XYZ file of N, CA, C and O in Angstrom:
888
model
N 110.766 108.021 112.629
C 110.073 108.396 111.398
C 108.839 109.231 111.738
O 108.144 108.958 112.709
N 108.597 110.255 110.937
C 107.357 111.034 111.065
C 106.539 110.818 109.796
O 107.034 111.025 108.679
N 105.300 110.402 109.986
C 104.400 110.116 108.881
C 103.156 110.977 109.013
O 102.598 111.105 110.106
N 102.722 111.544 107.902
C 101.490 112.337 107.870
C 100.469 111.590 107.012
O 100.776 111.197 105.877
N 99.280 111.405 107.570
C 98.246 110.606 106.920
C 97.066 111.501 106.551
O 96.467 112.150 107.419
N 96.727 111.543 105.279
C 95.514 112.242 104.830
C 94.323 111.322 105.042
O 94.380 110.138 104.709
N 93.246 111.879 105.579
C 92.110 111.033 105.931
C 92.370 110.332 107.246
O 92.086 109.146 107.403
N 92.909 111.082 108.210
C 93.410 110.493 109.443
C 92.370 109.893 110.354
O 92.721 109.199 111.304
N 91.082 110.129 110.078
C 90.030 109.562 110.925
C 89.409 108.321 110.303
O 88.483 107.730 110.874
N 89.908 107.886 109.176
C 89.375 106.691 108.536
C 89.701 105.431 109.322
O 90.597 105.406 110.174
N 88.983 104.368 108.994
C 89.153 103.130 109.768
C 90.553 102.539 109.616
O 91.139 102.049 110.591
N 91.090 102.563 108.408
C 92.455 102.067 108.224
C 93.447 103.039 108.833
O 94.424 102.637 109.493
N 93.210 104.339 108.644
C 94.142 105.348 109.157
C 94.280 105.263 110.668
O 95.407 105.337 111.202
N 93.187 105.119 111.397
C 93.272 105.028 112.854
C 94.062 103.805 113.279
O 94.863 103.861 114.234
N 93.893 102.701 112.592
C 94.677 101.508 112.902
C 96.163 101.754 112.625
O 97.035 101.358 113.402
N 96.444 102.401 111.493
C 97.830 102.699 111.133
C 98.459 103.639 112.159
O 99.624 103.457 112.552
N 97.708 104.631 112.598
C 98.226 105.570 113.597
C 98.590 104.846 114.886
O 99.644 105.113 115.485
N 97.732 103.932 115.319
C 98.026 103.187 116.550
C 99.304 102.369 116.402
O 100.133 102.313 117.317
N 99.468 101.723 115.255
C 100.659 100.905 115.047
C 101.922 101.760 115.019
O 102.939 101.399 115.630
N 101.883 102.877 114.312
C 103.065 103.724 114.211
C 103.404 104.357 115.559
O 104.573 104.367 115.981
N 102.392 104.888 116.232
C 102.640 105.491 117.545
C 103.119 104.447 118.542
O 103.984 104.718 119.383
N 102.586 103.237 118.422
C 102.943 102.172 119.347
C 104.393 101.741 119.264
O 104.948 101.211 120.230
N 105.013 101.981 118.110
C 106.426 101.620 117.987
C 107.343 102.836 118.183
O 108.550 102.740 117.965
N 106.729 103.974 118.541
C 107.521 105.143 118.867
C 107.699 106.148 117.755
O 108.439 107.123 117.909
N 107.027 105.959 116.624
C 107.097 106.932 115.537
C 106.241 108.151 115.856
O 105.299 108.077 116.652
N 106.533 109.259 115.203
C 105.652 110.414 115.208
C 104.666 110.252 114.063
O 105.046 109.909 112.947
N 103.399 110.526 114.343
C 102.392 110.394 113.297
C 101.365 111.511 113.455
O 100.967 111.851 114.574
N 100.988 112.103 112.347
C 99.957 113.134 112.320
C 98.878 112.717 111.338
O 99.167 112.120 110.299
N 97.647 113.034 111.661
C 96.526 112.708 110.786
C 95.769 113.959 110.400
O 95.396 114.757 111.263
N 95.569 114.139 109.110
C 94.799 115.276 108.616
C 93.322 114.908 108.634
O 92.913 113.893 108.055
N 92.527 115.735 109.326
C 91.089 115.499 109.444
C 90.334 116.756 109.026
O 90.875 117.859 109.042
N 89.073 116.558 108.687
C 88.262 117.674 108.217
C 87.517 118.364 109.348
O 87.267 119.561 109.304
N 87.148 117.596 110.387
C 86.325 118.138 111.466
C 87.109 118.187 112.772
O 87.725 117.193 113.174
N 87.049 119.318 113.492
C 87.732 119.403 114.793
C 87.255 118.341 115.780
O 88.036 117.900 116.637
N 85.975 117.911 115.671
C 85.440 116.907 116.599
C 86.165 115.573 116.487
O 86.059 114.723 117.381
N 86.853 115.346 115.379
C 87.551 114.075 115.182
C 88.898 114.032 115.885
O 89.526 112.974 115.975
N 89.344 115.159 116.404
C 90.684 115.240 116.973
C 90.880 114.284 118.149
O 91.945 113.671 118.287
N 89.855 114.127 118.991
C 90.025 113.300 120.184
C 90.296 111.841 119.826
O 91.059 111.153 120.521
N 89.687 111.357 118.744
C 89.931 109.970 118.337
C 91.382 109.784 117.890
O 91.995 108.741 118.146
N 91.940 110.788 117.223
C 93.335 110.693 116.799
C 94.268 110.742 118.000
O 95.245 109.986 118.064
N 93.967 111.618 118.952
C 94.795 111.678 120.156
C 94.770 110.337 120.881
O 95.796 109.871 121.386
N 93.595 109.701 120.894
C 93.489 108.387 121.518
C 94.310 107.319 120.810
O 94.725 106.332 121.421
N 94.531 107.523 119.508
C 95.341 106.579 118.725
C 96.828 106.918 118.786
O 97.642 106.205 118.193
N 97.166 108.010 119.477
C 98.567 108.398 119.592
C 99.048 109.306 118.491
O 100.255 109.491 118.314
N 98.103 109.896 117.731
C 98.455 110.739 116.590
C 98.172 112.205 116.884
O 97.281 112.540 117.662
N 98.908 113.053 116.214
C 98.671 114.496 116.278
C 97.576 114.855 115.280
O 97.729 114.608 114.086
N 96.468 115.432 115.742
C 95.417 115.816 114.795
C 95.753 117.137 114.106
O 96.204 118.090 114.739
N 95.538 117.170 112.794
C 95.740 118.370 111.992
C 94.431 118.640 111.254
O 94.015 117.842 110.414
N 93.774 119.733 111.586
C 92.489 120.053 110.963
C 92.739 120.822 109.667
O 93.287 121.925 109.679
N 92.358 120.202 108.561
C 92.570 120.802 107.243
C 91.627 120.110 106.257
O 91.631 118.876 106.156
N 90.845 120.880 105.538
C 89.896 120.323 104.573
C 90.578 120.219 103.212
O 90.825 121.229 102.549
N 90.880 119.007 102.788
C 91.592 118.802 101.528
C 90.753 119.199 100.313
O 91.296 119.374 99.226
N 89.451 119.345 100.495
C 88.607 119.750 99.370
C 88.640 121.258 99.129
O 88.203 121.722 98.079
N 89.151 122.012 100.086
C 89.200 123.463 99.916
C 90.587 124.054 100.111
O 90.825 125.202 99.742
N 91.525 123.299 100.664
C 92.873 123.806 100.928
C 93.679 123.896 99.634
O 93.353 123.268 98.620
N 94.749 124.668 99.683
C 95.700 124.718 98.573
C 96.849 123.759 98.848
O 97.069 123.337 99.992
N 97.603 123.449 97.813
C 98.749 122.559 97.980
C 99.769 123.167 98.935
O 100.388 122.449 99.735
N 99.966 124.474 98.875
C 100.917 125.117 99.775
C 100.461 125.025 101.222
O 101.288 124.824 102.128
N 99.163 125.163 101.455
C 98.646 125.034 102.823
C 98.879 123.624 103.357
O 99.308 123.447 104.505
N 98.600 122.638 102.547
C 98.799 121.256 102.977
C 100.290 120.959 103.146
O 100.695 120.237 104.061
N 101.109 121.526 102.284
C 102.553 121.293 102.363
C 103.119 121.736 103.704
O 104.065 121.117 104.224
N 102.558 122.776 104.281
C 103.049 123.235 105.584
C 102.857 122.164 106.651
O 103.659 122.060 107.586
N 101.798 121.375 106.516
C 101.560 120.292 107.482
C 102.475 119.091 107.226
O 102.596 118.212 108.091
N 103.091 119.050 106.060
C 103.981 117.941 105.700
C 105.455 118.257 105.940
O 106.299 117.370 105.791
N 105.747 119.491 106.296
C 107.154 119.866 106.488
C 107.780 119.021 107.597
O 107.202 118.854 108.661
N 108.952 118.492 107.317
C 109.660 117.672 108.291
C 109.236 116.220 108.322
O 109.787 115.427 109.087
N 108.257 115.842 107.498
C 107.803 114.451 107.479
C 108.750 113.590 106.653
O 109.401 114.061 105.722
N 108.802 112.310 107.007
C 109.580 111.335 106.246
C 108.723 110.590 105.238
O 109.246 110.008 104.281
N 107.406 110.576 105.476
C 106.510 109.828 104.592
C 105.120 110.425 104.655
O 104.729 111.047 105.647
N 104.362 110.226 103.572
C 102.980 110.661 103.483
C 102.133 109.478 103.031
O 102.558 108.698 102.164
N 100.956 109.348 103.623
C 100.038 108.262 103.282
C 98.684 108.873 102.939
O 98.107 109.601 103.755
N 98.176 108.561 101.736
C 96.847 109.034 101.366
C 95.838 107.947 101.703
O 95.779 106.905 101.051
N 95.041 108.210 102.748
C 94.028 107.256 103.192
C 92.642 107.873 103.189
O 91.716 107.322 103.780
N 92.495 109.033 102.551
C 91.204 109.722 102.536
C 90.266 109.075 101.528
O 90.704 108.437 100.565
N 88.979 109.268 101.757
C 87.987 108.759 100.820
C 86.644 109.406 101.078
O 86.332 109.778 102.215
N 85.857 109.549 100.040
C 84.538 110.146 100.200
C 83.622 109.263 101.036
O 82.728 109.748 101.716
N 83.863 107.956 100.987
C 83.116 107.046 101.835
C 81.785 106.610 101.251
O 81.268 107.205 100.304
N 81.213 105.549 101.824
C 79.925 105.049 101.346
C 78.836 106.085 101.555
O 78.854 106.855 102.513
N 77.893 106.120 100.636
C 76.800 107.071 100.735
C 77.072 108.381 100.033
O 76.157 109.195 99.843
N 78.320 108.619 99.631
C 78.639 109.844 98.903
C 78.353 109.642 97.420
O 78.358 108.520 96.911
N 78.122 110.750 96.728
C 77.792 110.683 95.321
C 79.004 110.786 94.428
O 80.146 110.908 94.883
N 78.735 110.784 93.136
C 79.812 110.793 92.147
C 80.678 112.045 92.253
O 81.898 111.988 92.037
N 80.073 113.177 92.585
C 80.840 114.420 92.650
C 81.937 114.336 93.694
O 83.075 114.739 93.441
N 81.623 113.780 94.847
C 82.648 113.689 95.903
C 83.666 112.590 95.615
O 84.766 112.627 96.152
N 83.311 111.624 94.804
C 84.341 110.678 94.370
C 85.435 111.431 93.629
O 86.626 111.115 93.754
N 85.045 112.447 92.864
C 86.034 113.256 92.157
C 86.776 114.193 93.105
O 87.997 114.268 93.081
N 86.036 114.910 93.956
C 86.685 115.934 94.778
C 87.561 115.338 95.872
O 88.565 115.949 96.257
N 87.215 114.156 96.373
C 88.010 113.547 97.449
C 88.938 112.465 96.896
O 90.161 112.548 97.020
N 88.359 111.439 96.286
C 89.163 110.277 95.890
C 90.153 110.603 94.776
O 91.220 109.977 94.704
N 89.833 111.565 93.931
C 90.750 111.953 92.859
C 91.469 113.256 93.192
O 92.679 113.270 93.429
N 90.731 114.350 93.254
C 91.376 115.653 93.359
C 92.152 115.837 94.655
O 93.240 116.431 94.649
N 91.633 115.336 95.783
C 92.361 115.485 97.045
C 93.642 114.659 97.053
O 94.639 115.053 97.661
N 93.624 113.518 96.373
C 94.842 112.718 96.261
C 95.900 113.458 95.458
O 97.092 113.466 95.822
N 95.491 114.093 94.376
C 96.425 114.877 93.567
C 96.971 116.048 94.382
O 98.172 116.332 94.367
N 96.088 116.718 95.109
C 96.513 117.829 95.963
C 97.535 117.364 96.994
O 98.553 118.029 97.230
N 97.279 116.228 97.619
C 98.190 115.717 98.655
C 99.539 115.348 98.051
O 100.588 115.574 98.656
N 99.531 114.785 96.847
C 100.784 114.485 96.163
C 101.532 115.768 95.813
O 102.764 115.843 95.954
N 100.809 116.789 95.342
C 101.434 118.090 95.087
C 102.086 118.627 96.358
O 103.213 119.131 96.338
N 101.354 118.531 97.467
C 101.866 119.037 98.736
C 103.103 118.270 99.182
O 104.060 118.869 99.705
N 103.101 116.961 98.992
C 104.275 116.168 99.362
C 105.489 116.606 98.553
O 106.596 116.757 99.104
N 105.301 116.815 97.274
C 106.403 117.298 96.446
C 106.886 118.663 96.935
O 108.091 118.909 97.052
N 105.940 119.567 97.212
C 106.313 120.907 97.658
C 107.083 120.879 98.972
O 107.959 121.722 99.209
N 106.750 119.913 99.828
C 107.403 119.810 101.133
C 108.666 118.951 101.096
O 109.346 118.808 102.111
N 108.964 118.373 99.942
C 110.156 117.538 99.823
C 110.024 116.173 100.468
O 111.025 115.563 100.849
N 108.790 115.663 100.582
C 108.558 114.331 101.154
C 108.507 113.328 100.007
O 107.575 113.339 99.198
N 109.487 112.444 99.943
C 109.558 111.528 98.797
C 108.685 110.283 98.985
O 108.011 109.848 98.061
N 108.715 109.669 100.165
C 107.999 108.400 100.354
C 106.508 108.673 100.425
O 106.034 109.449 101.270
N 105.758 108.027 99.542
C 104.330 108.321 99.401
C 103.581 107.011 99.190
O 103.823 106.309 98.205
N 102.696 106.700 100.111
C 101.855 105.513 99.973
C 100.430 105.930 99.626
O 99.863 106.832 100.239
N 99.867 105.278 98.657
C 98.494 105.545 98.206
C 97.641 104.314 98.491
O 97.927 103.217 98.002
N 96.588 104.488 99.310
C 95.614 103.414 99.488
C 94.582 103.551 98.384
O 93.830 104.520 98.334
N 94.559 102.597 97.508
C 93.684 102.643 96.354
C 92.600 101.578 96.498
O 92.163 101.273 97.612
N 92.155 101.043 95.409
C 91.102 100.036 95.417
C 91.354 99.043 94.293
O 91.797 99.426 93.205
N 91.075 97.794 94.566
C 91.218 96.789 93.521
C 90.285 97.120 92.360
O 89.149 97.537 92.554
N 90.784 96.994 91.161
C 90.047 97.278 89.915
C 89.910 98.758 89.637
O 89.175 99.152 88.733
N 90.629 99.629 90.382
C 90.633 101.051 90.052
C 91.152 101.236 88.636
O 92.184 100.680 88.270
N 90.448 102.034 87.837
C 90.814 102.145 86.422
C 90.205 103.416 85.838
O 88.986 103.518 85.667
N 91.063 104.381 85.534
C 90.582 105.649 84.988
C 89.922 105.474 83.624
O 89.110 106.305 83.210
N 90.263 104.404 82.918
C 89.736 104.203 81.565
C 88.457 103.365 81.537
O 87.968 103.029 80.464
N 87.928 103.032 82.715
C 86.704 102.225 82.771
C 85.598 102.913 81.982
O 85.272 104.079 82.212
N 85.006 102.191 81.062
C 84.001 102.769 80.169
C 82.599 102.458 80.671
O 82.253 101.300 80.910
N 81.805 103.519 80.821
C 80.412 103.331 81.199
C 80.273 102.653 82.551
O 81.111 102.791 83.431
N 79.198 101.911 82.715
C 78.940 101.174 83.949
C 78.812 99.699 83.619
O 77.855 99.286 82.945
N 79.781 98.876 84.023
C 79.683 97.445 83.736
C 78.388 96.851 84.278
O 77.839 97.317 85.286
N 77.902 95.833 83.607
C 76.646 95.193 84.003
C 76.717 94.732 85.450
O 77.686 94.099 85.885
N 75.685 95.080 86.201
C 75.608 94.658 87.590
C 76.331 95.562 88.570
O 76.281 95.311 89.778
N 76.994 96.604 88.092
C 77.753 97.497 88.971
C 76.970 98.776 89.210
O 76.347 99.331 88.300
N 77.008 99.256 90.428
C 76.384 100.532 90.751
C 77.109 101.666 90.023
O 78.344 101.701 90.018
N 76.389 102.593 89.392
C 77.053 103.667 88.634
C 77.989 104.518 89.479
O 79.043 104.948 89.006
N 77.623 104.772 90.738
C 78.495 105.580 91.597
C 79.781 104.814 91.902
O 80.862 105.408 91.979
N 79.673 103.494 92.055
C 80.874 102.705 92.301
C 81.781 102.719 91.072
O 83.012 102.761 91.202
N 81.200 102.707 89.889
C 82.012 102.818 88.675
C 82.734 104.153 88.644
O 83.922 104.228 88.279
N 82.059 105.223 89.056
C 82.708 106.535 89.126
C 83.832 106.528 90.160
O 84.878 107.162 89.964
N 83.618 105.813 91.251
C 84.654 105.672 92.284
C 85.897 104.991 91.719
O 87.019 105.455 91.927
N 85.710 103.908 90.984
C 86.851 103.197 90.409
C 87.596 104.068 89.404
O 88.833 104.043 89.337
N 86.852 104.867 88.643
C 87.511 105.788 87.712
C 88.294 106.863 88.466
O 89.422 107.205 88.079
N 87.690 107.396 89.536
C 88.364 108.438 90.317
C 89.632 107.903 90.966
O 90.687 108.562 90.933
N 89.550 106.721 91.551
C 90.740 106.133 92.179
C 91.803 105.818 91.131
O 93.002 106.016 91.367
N 91.370 105.324 89.985
C 92.327 105.025 88.927
C 93.041 106.271 88.438
O 94.251 106.259 88.188
N 92.291 107.373 88.288
C 92.904 108.622 87.847
C 93.899 109.133 88.877
O 94.970 109.650 88.527
N 93.561 109.000 90.157
C 94.489 109.413 91.209
C 95.758 108.557 91.180
O 96.874 109.075 91.298
N 95.582 107.260 91.026
C 96.746 106.372 90.932
C 97.636 106.763 89.763
O 98.872 106.824 89.894
N 97.030 107.010 88.617
C 97.810 107.366 87.429
C 98.612 108.640 87.666
O 99.776 108.746 87.254
N 97.989 109.621 88.337
C 98.696 110.867 88.613
C 99.899 110.621 89.516
O 101.008 111.088 89.230
N 99.686 109.901 90.592
C 100.779 109.648 91.538
C 101.901 108.864 90.867
O 103.088 109.155 91.052
N 101.531 107.873 90.065
C 102.548 107.028 89.437
C 103.346 107.764 88.368
O 104.401 107.279 87.937
N 102.882 108.933 87.951
C 103.611 109.716 86.946
C 104.683 110.615 87.558
O 105.429 111.264 86.831
N 104.788 110.646 88.871
C 105.640 111.627 89.554
C 107.013 111.049 89.892
O 107.143 110.224 90.797
N 108.014 111.550 89.221
C 109.383 111.105 89.489
C 109.898 111.612 90.824
O 110.854 111.053 91.382
N 109.280 112.663 91.363
C 109.745 113.245 92.620
C 109.248 112.466 93.835
O 109.647 112.775 94.966
N 108.387 111.468 93.630
C 107.859 110.678 94.736
C 108.319 109.226 94.628
O 108.319 108.647 93.544
N 108.687 108.664 95.758
C 108.943 107.224 95.852
C 107.623 106.576 96.270
O 107.391 106.275 97.444
N 106.751 106.389 95.295
C 105.381 105.988 95.581
C 105.210 104.476 95.588
O 105.918 103.743 94.888
N 104.251 104.030 96.367
C 103.729 102.665 96.287
C 102.212 102.768 96.344
O 101.671 103.448 97.219
N 101.540 102.122 95.417
C 100.080 102.100 95.390
C 99.621 100.738 95.910
O 100.018 99.702 95.384
N 98.804 100.758 96.960
C 98.293 99.523 97.551
C 96.806 99.414 97.268
O 96.027 100.314 97.607
N 96.410 98.292 96.654
C 95.016 98.079 96.267
C 94.443 96.880 97.024
O 94.555 95.734 96.575
N 93.825 97.129 98.178
C 93.258 96.015 98.943
C 92.003 95.470 98.295
O 91.299 96.165 97.550
N 91.700 94.223 98.634
C 90.429 93.637 98.250
C 89.316 94.134 99.149
O 89.442 95.173 99.814
N 88.220 93.395 99.202
C 87.070 93.832 100.006
C 87.453 93.870 101.473
O 87.961 92.888 102.031
N 87.214 95.022 102.098
C 87.678 95.244 103.464
C 86.709 94.675 104.482
O 85.486 94.810 104.344
N 87.253 94.061 105.533
C 86.438 93.541 106.623
C 86.998 94.050 107.946
O 88.138 94.515 108.024
N 86.197 93.933 108.999
C 86.611 94.374 110.329
C 87.021 93.218 111.229
O 87.122 93.385 112.451
N 87.266 92.063 110.648
C 87.732 90.938 111.449
C 89.111 91.195 112.035
O 89.825 92.119 111.631
N 89.494 90.393 112.982
C 90.818 90.505 113.583
C 91.880 90.111 112.571
O 91.755 89.100 111.877
N 92.911 90.916 112.463
C 93.979 90.619 111.512
C 94.685 89.318 111.833
O 94.843 88.944 112.991
N 95.124 88.651 110.792
C 95.835 87.383 110.957
C 97.340 87.550 110.832
O 98.096 86.663 111.221
N 97.779 88.678 110.241
C 99.210 88.853 109.985
C 99.700 88.058 108.792
O 100.893 88.029 108.516
N 98.764 87.451 108.062
C 99.114 86.641 106.890
C 98.310 87.140 105.692
O 97.089 87.309 105.793
N 98.992 87.341 104.579
C 98.348 87.977 103.425
C 98.844 87.368 102.126
O 99.812 86.599 102.097
N 98.183 87.753 101.060
C 98.669 87.511 99.697
C 98.880 88.889 99.090
O 97.917 89.631 98.875
N 100.122 89.237 98.811
C 100.502 90.547 98.296
C 101.259 90.340 96.994
O 102.287 89.662 96.962
N 100.740 90.905 95.904
C 101.356 90.699 94.596
C 100.829 91.747 93.627
O 99.872 92.469 93.925
N 101.434 91.807 92.444
C 100.908 92.722 91.427
C 99.494 92.326 91.029
O 98.668 93.187 90.723
N 99.207 91.036 91.013
C 97.855 90.542 90.760
C 97.566 89.419 91.750
O 98.312 88.444 91.826
N 96.488 89.564 92.505
C 96.142 88.535 93.485
C 94.838 87.829 93.148
O 94.569 86.752 93.669
N 94.004 88.445 92.315
C 92.632 87.982 92.193
C 91.813 88.556 93.335
O 92.353 89.065 94.322
N 90.505 88.494 93.185
C 89.631 89.112 94.173
C 89.630 88.324 95.474
O 89.884 87.117 95.498
N 89.327 89.031 96.555
C 89.270 88.401 97.866
C 89.062 89.443 98.938
O 88.951 90.639 98.669
N 89.010 88.979 100.172
C 88.826 89.863 101.309
C 90.147 90.069 102.036
O 91.064 89.257 101.930
N 90.204 91.150 102.810
C 91.352 91.401 103.679
C 90.877 92.259 104.838
O 90.019 93.135 104.666
N 91.384 91.983 106.019
C 90.974 92.778 107.178
C 91.662 94.137 107.162
O 92.779 94.286 106.668
N 90.972 95.129 107.724
C 91.590 96.452 107.853
C 92.823 96.389 108.748
O 93.787 97.131 108.541
N 92.808 95.505 109.749
C 93.995 95.318 110.591
C 95.200 94.948 109.739
O 96.300 95.501 109.918
N 95.005 94.004 108.828
C 96.127 93.541 108.016
C 96.550 94.594 106.990
O 97.743 94.706 106.677
N 95.610 95.392 106.485
C 95.991 96.480 105.580
C 96.898 97.459 106.306
O 97.937 97.878 105.785
N 96.514 97.837 107.529
C 97.334 98.773 108.295
C 98.719 98.191 108.568
O 99.736 98.901 108.459
N 98.788 96.915 108.907
C 100.082 96.287 109.177
C 100.947 96.246 107.920
O 102.173 96.439 107.993
N 100.337 96.007 106.772
C 101.091 96.013 105.519
C 101.613 97.417 105.217
O 102.749 97.586 104.757
N 100.822 98.436 105.495
C 101.280 99.809 105.259
C 102.498 100.137 106.107
O 103.457 100.771 105.629
N 102.495 99.710 107.352
C 103.677 99.917 108.199
C 104.884 99.234 107.573
O 105.975 99.817 107.486
N 104.710 98.009 107.134
C 105.815 97.271 106.529
C 106.294 97.924 105.245
O 107.498 97.952 104.954
N 105.383 98.484 104.454
C 105.779 99.172 103.227
C 106.583 100.430 103.530
O 107.534 100.760 102.812
N 106.217 101.137 104.592
C 106.984 102.321 104.978
C 108.436 101.964 105.280
O 109.343 102.772 105.063
N 108.641 100.765 105.779
C 109.985 100.309 106.136
C 110.699 99.616 104.982
O 111.810 99.118 105.166
N 110.079 99.567 103.822
C 110.627 98.805 102.693
C 110.758 99.701 101.470
O 109.902 99.680 100.583
N 111.832 100.496 101.380
C 111.987 101.395 100.227
C 112.068 100.665 98.899
O 111.794 101.247 97.847
N 112.407 99.380 98.934
C 112.481 98.618 97.696
C 111.144 98.379 97.035
O 111.088 97.918 95.894
N 110.052 98.714 97.727
C 108.732 98.559 97.133
C 108.280 99.826 96.400
O 107.168 99.857 95.856
N 109.109 100.853 96.387
C 108.749 102.078 95.656
C 108.611 101.766 94.168
O 109.358 100.959 93.600
N 107.625 102.413 93.539
C 107.393 102.212 92.116
C 106.522 101.017 91.794
O 106.386 100.659 90.618
N 105.896 100.411 92.806
C 105.075 99.227 92.592
C 103.606 99.515 92.877
O 103.271 100.281 93.781
N 102.739 98.885 92.107
C 101.303 98.866 92.371
C 100.959 97.446 92.792
O 101.172 96.494 92.022
N 100.447 97.295 94.019
C 100.287 95.972 94.615
C 98.850 95.731 95.033
O 98.205 96.624 95.603
N 98.366 94.531 94.768
C 97.066 94.116 95.269
C 97.264 93.317 96.555
O 98.304 92.666 96.751
N 96.249 93.387 97.431
C 96.371 92.760 98.746
C 95.065 92.082 99.130
O 94.004 92.709 99.129
N 95.156 90.795 99.466
C 94.027 90.051 100.024
C 94.567 89.181 101.151
O 95.784 89.070 101.357
N 93.660 88.582 101.893
C 94.089 87.648 102.921
C 94.805 86.461 102.298
O 94.533 86.076 101.159
N 95.720 85.869 103.055
C 96.484 84.751 102.510
C 97.196 83.970 103.593
O 96.797 84.002 104.763
N 98.259 83.299 103.210
C 98.973 82.424 104.130
C 100.392 82.889 104.430
O 101.070 82.294 105.262
N 100.849 83.948 103.781
C 102.234 84.386 103.942
C 102.338 85.449 105.028
O 101.627 86.463 104.965
N 103.198 85.260 106.018
C 103.386 86.298 107.027
C 103.780 87.619 106.368
O 104.539 87.631 105.386
N 103.272 88.720 106.897
C 103.485 90.020 106.254
C 104.959 90.324 106.006
O 105.312 90.753 104.896
N 105.872 90.116 106.961
C 107.283 90.416 106.663
C 107.824 89.643 105.461
O 108.568 90.192 104.642
N 107.436 88.385 105.342
C 107.911 87.581 104.212
C 107.264 88.034 102.911
O 107.899 88.024 101.838
N 105.999 88.436 102.977
C 105.322 88.937 101.776
C 105.988 90.209 101.269
O 106.195 90.380 100.065
N 106.347 91.103 102.181
C 107.030 92.336 101.808
C 108.425 92.035 101.264
O 108.861 92.614 100.252
N 109.107 91.140 101.921
C 110.468 90.772 101.482
C 110.454 90.217 100.061
O 111.299 90.547 99.237
N 109.458 89.391 99.759
C 109.375 88.799 98.431
C 109.095 89.845 97.353
O 109.585 89.758 96.245
N 108.291 90.846 97.706
C 107.939 91.899 96.750
C 109.089 92.859 96.531
O 109.352 93.318 95.405
N 109.798 93.184 97.592
C 110.809 94.239 97.516
C 112.173 93.792 97.085
O 113.133 94.563 97.177
N 112.282 92.566 96.576
C 113.590 92.073 96.137
C 113.608 91.925 94.619
O 112.572 91.915 93.987
């Protein structure tokens, strides 16, 4: 399998690249800065330098040619403002989905966020306004991807991310309730989703739990 990951230098993406390369898959990561290439090579991935905020769908599609799957793992990241939540978390996701369609790549995984909602009104009490904009941007991106009949999409919405060692045990469902999950376990779930075409068309929440990942995927994809 060849998988192309948008946001290839992200913390989850680097973990995913190591897992895919480690089992013998081909994996490429799209990055914005040439300096990030060495980290991808260290993870066993082919670095592809392309700025999703300025590229066209046709340009990105050329990097997706011959791929079996595409994973959107890009994000504006902490410290970015509302404008980049739109240009990266929303618009770049739409661009990447356009490119996947143009390149004929059907399998598409979207890393989203729990409580992502394009219809979120205003700023809920106690929430940072930029974070509310982030949830709206992610929700709008999810809605766009889920509207595409040409993609076999799965939207994964992890809970609060941690850097602890993965346990290999999770709670994966359409609704899980809030909770934490390690980035290790998110990456492992993404690998399992790539191998589970029966999960296409699903929006899934993910937190830490007691179910081994293979069994969690099996339960969802049946």
